[in-house]
Amino acid sequence: MAQAVVRRVASAGGEVMLVARDPEKLRHVGDDARVRGAKIADLLQADLDLVGGHAALLDRAFAALGTVDVVLIAQGVLAAPEDCERDPALAERVLVTNMVGAALLAQAAALRLAAQGSGTLVGISSVAGDRVRGSNYQYGAAKAGFSAFLEGLRCRMSGRGIRVVTVKPGFVDSPMTAHLAKGPLWASPDAVAGVILRAAERGRDVVYAPGYWRLIMLAVRALPRWLLIKLRL
Amino acid sequence: MPLHWRTDAPFAGAGPFLPHGLGRSYGDECLNDGGVLIRTRSLDRFIALDEDRALLTCEAGVTLSEILKLVEPLGFGLPVVPGTKLVTVGGAIANDVHGKNHHRAGTFGAHVEELELLRSTGERIVCSRASHAPLFAATVGGLGLTGVIVSATIRLRRQPSPRVDAETLAIRDLREFFDLSLESDARFEYTVAWIDCLARGRHLGRGILHRGNPAQEIPPPPRSSRRLAVPFELPVSPLNGFTVRAFNAAYYLRHRLSGGTRRVPRDPFFFPLDGVDRWNRIYGRAGFFQFQCQLPPGAAEPGLREILSTVAAAGEGSFLAVLKNFGEATSPGLLSFPREGSTVALDFPNRGSRTLRLFERLHAAVREHGGRIYPAKDALMPADQFQTQHRRELPAFRAQLDPAFSSSLWRRVNPGE
Ligand SMILES: Cc1cc2nc3c(=O)[nH]c(=O)nc-3n(C[C@H](O)[C@H](O)[C@H](O)COP(=O)(O)OP(=O)(O)OC[C@H]3O[C@@H](n4cnc5c(N)ncnc54)[C@H](O)[C@@H]3O)c2cc1C
Ligand SMILES: NC(=O)c1ccc[n+]([C@@H]2O[C@H](COP(=O)([O-])OP(=O)(O)OC[C@H]3O[C@@H](n4cnc5c(N)ncnc54)[C@H](OP(=O)(O)O)[C@@H]3O)[C@@H](O)[C@H]2O)c1
């Protein structure tokens, strides 16, 4: 998804700094963005679970870019509940990457933007966090935590010239979901990127991507617990 | 099995494996019954663009459409495009596709400087005419059987505008096709003829010839176009004898009346079917078969005469019949389809055994005239015909195959392997 956002920014001739954990993938996405017209301020390899590194990373980003318009937090890990049950280290990663790492990066970035007096922080959470179910409880709980954290951060930052936006994608056809069978509700990363960039510019602070997930989640949140359990959702 | 990064290793399980682009091939060469398809469409990143040397390096799942969108505003074009821009670079290389300028530019593969191939052993081999040349020659036109092409470097063409100065001429018969083609190929970058398959006797080969040259102009800013869609499969094919006859006559008349040179946009000239989403649905649920063959120069006229009269006599009206002369350029791939001579492409709604019998006659005609059938469009060629038409190249090709790769087509034309 982050790659799709970068491509749209690139085609408009924007300037970006990219952060990723895998140096090869970072280079591949960076080259692609450059050919498509982006100015690359910097490419930085970092494991965002290591929250101690966030400050240095943001220093470097603000130094390279000057004024920062948008900070997009897009890291995430998905794992099946049974795999997490078998392997607590994996469960820990799901909780840390999706919740702790993302939330602390959001906090640090929001403070920088507030100091700058402008800008938008966008965090990618998930519809999975709107109603946590047995089939994704580690991931869902982490995303629920991240959504809640952003909600609070938004209140805290009000009046400081910045926006905090939560994007909740539904099913997106990306590397994260490569192993899953696709149906009609699935969206392309590019479609979600469109929603992300529009939301970063103006409008609601909590957006679903695509928008129809707002209705779906309204219904899913209203389901009684016994039904969720019965349906093994 | 989708491939998202060129560093991914997609070879899990027993295989056999086959790369898959956008599935725009008509037959079973892009299918792998019982095996694993490695989907390459997400390998859609550009890697480098060297404007001074006109070289573009990109991943193999990038489409020709995406390339044109990137390079046209910079004053470049692709040296070769097939009749649809919705194909991947990997697919264009694996079929060594040709376009309306074959007589000038040769095949797509002729403009591929180098490519990176991922083999089932996990090995990554950069091959070109200079390095691993036998593997390069087997991979261009290699039907996806030598490994997964993960990226390629393509030589672009400098071209100020994507538009074409096009002319359309009426052709009275087959003789006139050859005369007009000869004259047009010398003066025009693009030539292609459209033949009315229902015309018989002395009208055999009646049709129209499109020819054109790249427009020399500063192009107007692009406009986005809306696509027309065929929203569902029609339960029966509307392409019965009557509709095809009417369509063909109208097409013929329209083009005979509009003479002169017109400056036309890129898409209607090169990619007429791309404007209609899922155009194949107009053939109904049973689908259709394509037929495309090449005939060597000496045999082209009698061969085409026999093929066209067989088609006209069968009355299995062809919606698209495209005729073109290939130039003398040697194709870079061992199994590349284009060779000097003429090529004709037809498609037929699937009417079961009647259609199959017609194909038997067409295949026999091709064989008799020393011609070859295009695997990208084939689902029915007999195994021995494939073996015969490629007998000189097959030993060298087999030596480069990836042993874990296969396709439905490959198994069909190599029974018992
Ligand atoms: C409307 C229309 C018009 C056409 N006009 C022409 C024309 O004028 N001239 C012409 O030559 N062809 C033409 N074609 C055929 C088309 O250009 C080819 O079939 C092309 O190869 C399809 O590309 P694809 O990306 O869809 O590949 P697919 O159909 O998915 O695959 C084609 C072959 O390429 C292999 N392959 C795909 N990707 C890779 C990869 N990354 N590495 C290794 N092997 C790979 C597959 O294994 C398969 O054997 C036309 C097709 C259509 C639908
Ligand atoms: N796909 C969906 O259906 C869907 C639905 C709702 C929400 N989301 C959320 O959308 C966001 C983007 O996901 P996506 O669909 O685009 O999948 P993706 O391609 O897998 O993107 C997630 C990225 O996060 C990176 N990452 C993971 N852990 C990291 C760490 N510790 N440090 C730095 N980077 C790390 C991954 O890097 P590596 O490639 O190196 O692993 C990967 O590139 C995620 O937050 C995801 O949870 C996705």
Coordinates of N, CA, C and O and ligand atoms in Angstrom, one line a residue, chain A residues 1-2 19-22 25 46-50 73-78 93 97-98 124-128 139 143 167-177 186 189, chain B residues 5, ligand 2:
Chain A
M1 N 0.8 -1.2 0.0 CA 0.0 0.0 0.0 C 0.9 1.2 0.0 O 0.6 2.2 -0.7
A2 N 1.9 1.2 0.8 CA 2.8 2.4 0.9 C 3.4 2.6 -0.5 O 3.5 3.7 -1.0
V19 N 11.2 4.6 4.2 CA 11.8 3.8 5.3 C 11.3 2.4 5.1 O 10.1 2.2 5.0
A20 N 12.2 1.4 5.1 CA 11.7 0.0 5.1 C 12.8 -0.8 5.8 O 13.9 -0.4 6.0
R21 N 12.4 -2.1 6.1 CA 13.3 -2.9 6.9 C 14.2 -3.7 6.0 O 15.4 -3.9 6.3
D22 N 13.7 -4.1 4.8 CA 14.5 -4.9 3.9 C 15.2 -4.0 2.9 O 14.6 -3.3 2.1
K25 N 14.2 -4.5 -1.0 CA 12.9 -4.0 -1.3 C 12.9 -2.4 -1.3 O 12.2 -1.8 -2.2
A46 N 15.4 0.6 8.3 CA 15.2 0.6 9.7 C 14.2 -0.5 10.1 O 13.2 -0.7 9.4
D47 N 14.4 -1.1 11.2 CA 13.4 -2.0 11.8 C 12.5 -1.1 12.8 O 13.0 -0.7 13.8
L48 N 11.3 -0.9 12.4 CA 10.5 0.1 13.2 C 10.0 -0.5 14.5 O 9.4 0.2 15.3
D49 N 10.2 -1.8 14.7 CA 9.9 -2.4 16.1 C 10.9 -1.9 17.1 O 10.7 -1.9 18.3
L50 N 12.1 -1.4 16.6 CA 13.1 -0.9 17.5 C 12.8 0.6 17.8 O 13.3 1.5 17.1
I73 N 2.3 6.0 8.2 CA 2.8 4.8 9.0 C 2.1 3.6 8.4 O 0.8 3.5 8.6
A74 N 2.8 2.7 7.8 CA 2.1 1.7 7.0 C 2.7 0.3 7.3 O 2.3 -0.7 6.7
Q75 N 3.6 0.2 8.3 CA 4.1 -1.2 8.6 C 3.0 -2.1 9.2 O 2.1 -1.6 9.8
G76 N 3.2 -3.3 9.0 CA 2.2 -4.3 9.5 C 2.6 -5.7 9.3 O 3.4 -6.0 8.4
V77 N 2.2 -6.6 10.2 CA 2.4 -8.0 10.0 C 1.1 -8.8 10.3 O 0.4 -8.5 11.2
L78 N 0.8 -9.7 9.4 CA -0.4 -10.5 9.6 C 0.0 -12.0 9.8 O 0.9 -12.4 9.1
R93 N 5.5 -10.4 17.8 CA 5.8 -9.5 16.6 C 4.5 -8.8 16.1 O 4.5 -7.7 15.8
T97 N 4.7 -4.9 16.2 CA 4.8 -4.2 14.9 C 3.5 -3.4 14.6 O 3.5 -2.2 14.3
N98 N 2.3 -4.0 14.8 CA 1.1 -3.4 14.5 C 0.6 -2.4 15.5 O -0.1 -1.4 15.2
I124 N -2.1 3.7 9.1 CA -2.9 2.6 8.5 C -3.2 1.6 9.6 O -2.3 0.9 10.0
S125 N -4.5 1.6 10.0 CA -4.9 0.6 10.9 C -5.6 -0.5 10.1 O -5.2 -0.8 9.0
S126 N -6.8 -0.9 10.6 CA -7.5 -2.0 9.8 C -8.9 -2.1 10.3 O -9.2 -1.8 11.4
V127 N -9.8 -2.6 9.4 CA -11.2 -2.9 9.8 C -11.1 -4.0 10.8 O -12.0 -4.1 11.7
A128 N -10.1 -4.8 10.8 CA -9.9 -5.9 11.7 C -10.0 -5.4 13.2 O -10.3 -6.1 14.1
Y139 N -3.9 -10.0 15.7 CA -3.8 -8.9 14.7 C -4.8 -7.9 15.0 O -4.6 -6.7 15.1
K143 N -4.5 -4.0 16.0 CA -5.0 -2.9 15.2 C -6.0 -2.1 16.0 O -6.1 -0.9 15.9
V167 N -6.6 5.5 8.7 CA -7.2 4.8 7.6 C -7.4 3.3 7.9 O -6.5 2.7 8.4
K168 N -8.6 2.9 7.6 CA -9.0 1.5 7.9 C -9.3 0.7 6.6 O -10.4 0.8 6.2
P169 N -8.3 0.1 6.0 CA -8.6 -0.7 4.8 C -9.4 -1.9 5.1 O -9.3 -2.5 6.2
G170 N -10.1 -2.4 4.1 CA -10.7 -3.7 4.2 C -9.8 -4.8 3.6 O -8.6 -4.8 4.0
F171 N -10.3 -5.6 2.7 CA -9.4 -6.6 2.1 C -8.6 -5.9 0.9 O -9.2 -5.4 0.0
V172 N -7.3 -6.0 1.0 CA -6.5 -5.4 0.0 C -5.5 -6.5 -0.6 O -4.9 -7.2 0.1
D173 N -5.5 -6.5 -1.9 CA -4.6 -7.5 -2.6 C -3.2 -7.0 -2.6 O -2.7 -6.3 -3.5
S174 N -2.4 -7.4 -1.6 CA -1.1 -7.0 -1.4 C -0.2 -8.2 -1.0 O -0.7 -9.3 -0.8
P175 N 1.1 -8.0 -0.9 CA 2.0 -9.1 -0.5 C 1.5 -9.8 0.9 O 1.6 -11.0 1.1
M176 N 0.9 -8.9 1.8 CA 0.5 -9.5 3.0 C -0.6 -10.5 2.9 O -0.7 -11.4 3.7
T177 N -1.4 -10.4 1.8 CA -2.5 -11.3 1.7 C -2.4 -12.2 0.5 O -3.3 -12.8 -0.1
W186 N -12.5 -7.4 -2.6 CA -11.0 -7.1 -2.5 C -10.8 -5.8 -3.3 O -11.3 -5.7 -4.4
P189 N -4.2 -2.1 -4.1 CA -3.5 -1.2 -3.3 C -3.6 0.3 -3.9 O -3.7 1.2 -3.1
Chain B
W5 N 8.0 -9.6 -5.3 CA 9.3 -8.9 -5.3 C 10.2 -9.8 -6.1 O 10.1 -11.0 -6.1
Ligands
LIG2 N1 -3.6 -6.2 2.9 C1 -4.8 -6.0 3.6 O1 -5.8 -6.7 3.3 C2 -4.8 -5.0 4.8 C3 -6.0 -4.8 5.3 C4 -6.1 -3.9 6.4 C5 -5.0 -3.3 6.8 N2 -3.8 -3.5 6.3 C6 -2.6 -2.8 6.8 O2 -2.1 -2.0 5.8 C7 -0.7 -1.8 6.0 C8 0.1 -2.1 4.8 O3 0.0 -3.4 4.5 P1 0.1 -4.1 3.0 O4 -1.2 -4.7 2.7 O5 0.6 -3.1 2.1 O6 1.1 -5.3 3.2 P2 2.7 -5.4 3.1 O7 3.1 -5.1 1.7 O8 3.1 -6.6 3.7 O9 3.2 -4.1 3.9 C9 3.6 -4.2 5.2 C10 5.0 -3.7 5.2 O10 5.4 -3.5 6.6 C11 6.8 -3.8 6.7 N3 7.2 -4.1 8.0 C12 6.7 -5.2 8.8 N4 7.4 -5.1 10.0 C13 8.2 -4.1 9.9 C14 9.2 -3.6 10.8 N5 9.3 -4.1 12.0 N6 9.9 -2.5 10.5 C15 9.7 -1.9 9.3 N7 8.9 -2.4 8.4 C16 8.1 -3.5 8.7 C17 6.9 -5.0 5.8 O11 8.2 -5.2 5.4 P3 8.8 -6.6 4.8 O12 8.3 -6.6 3.4 O13 10.2 -6.5 4.9 O14 8.2 -7.7 5.6 C18 6.0 -4.6 4.6 O15 6.7 -4.0 3.6 C19 -0.3 -2.7 7.2 O16 -0.4 -1.9 8.4 C20 -1.5 -3.7 7.2 O17 -1.6 -4.2 8.5 C21 -3.7 -4.4 5.3

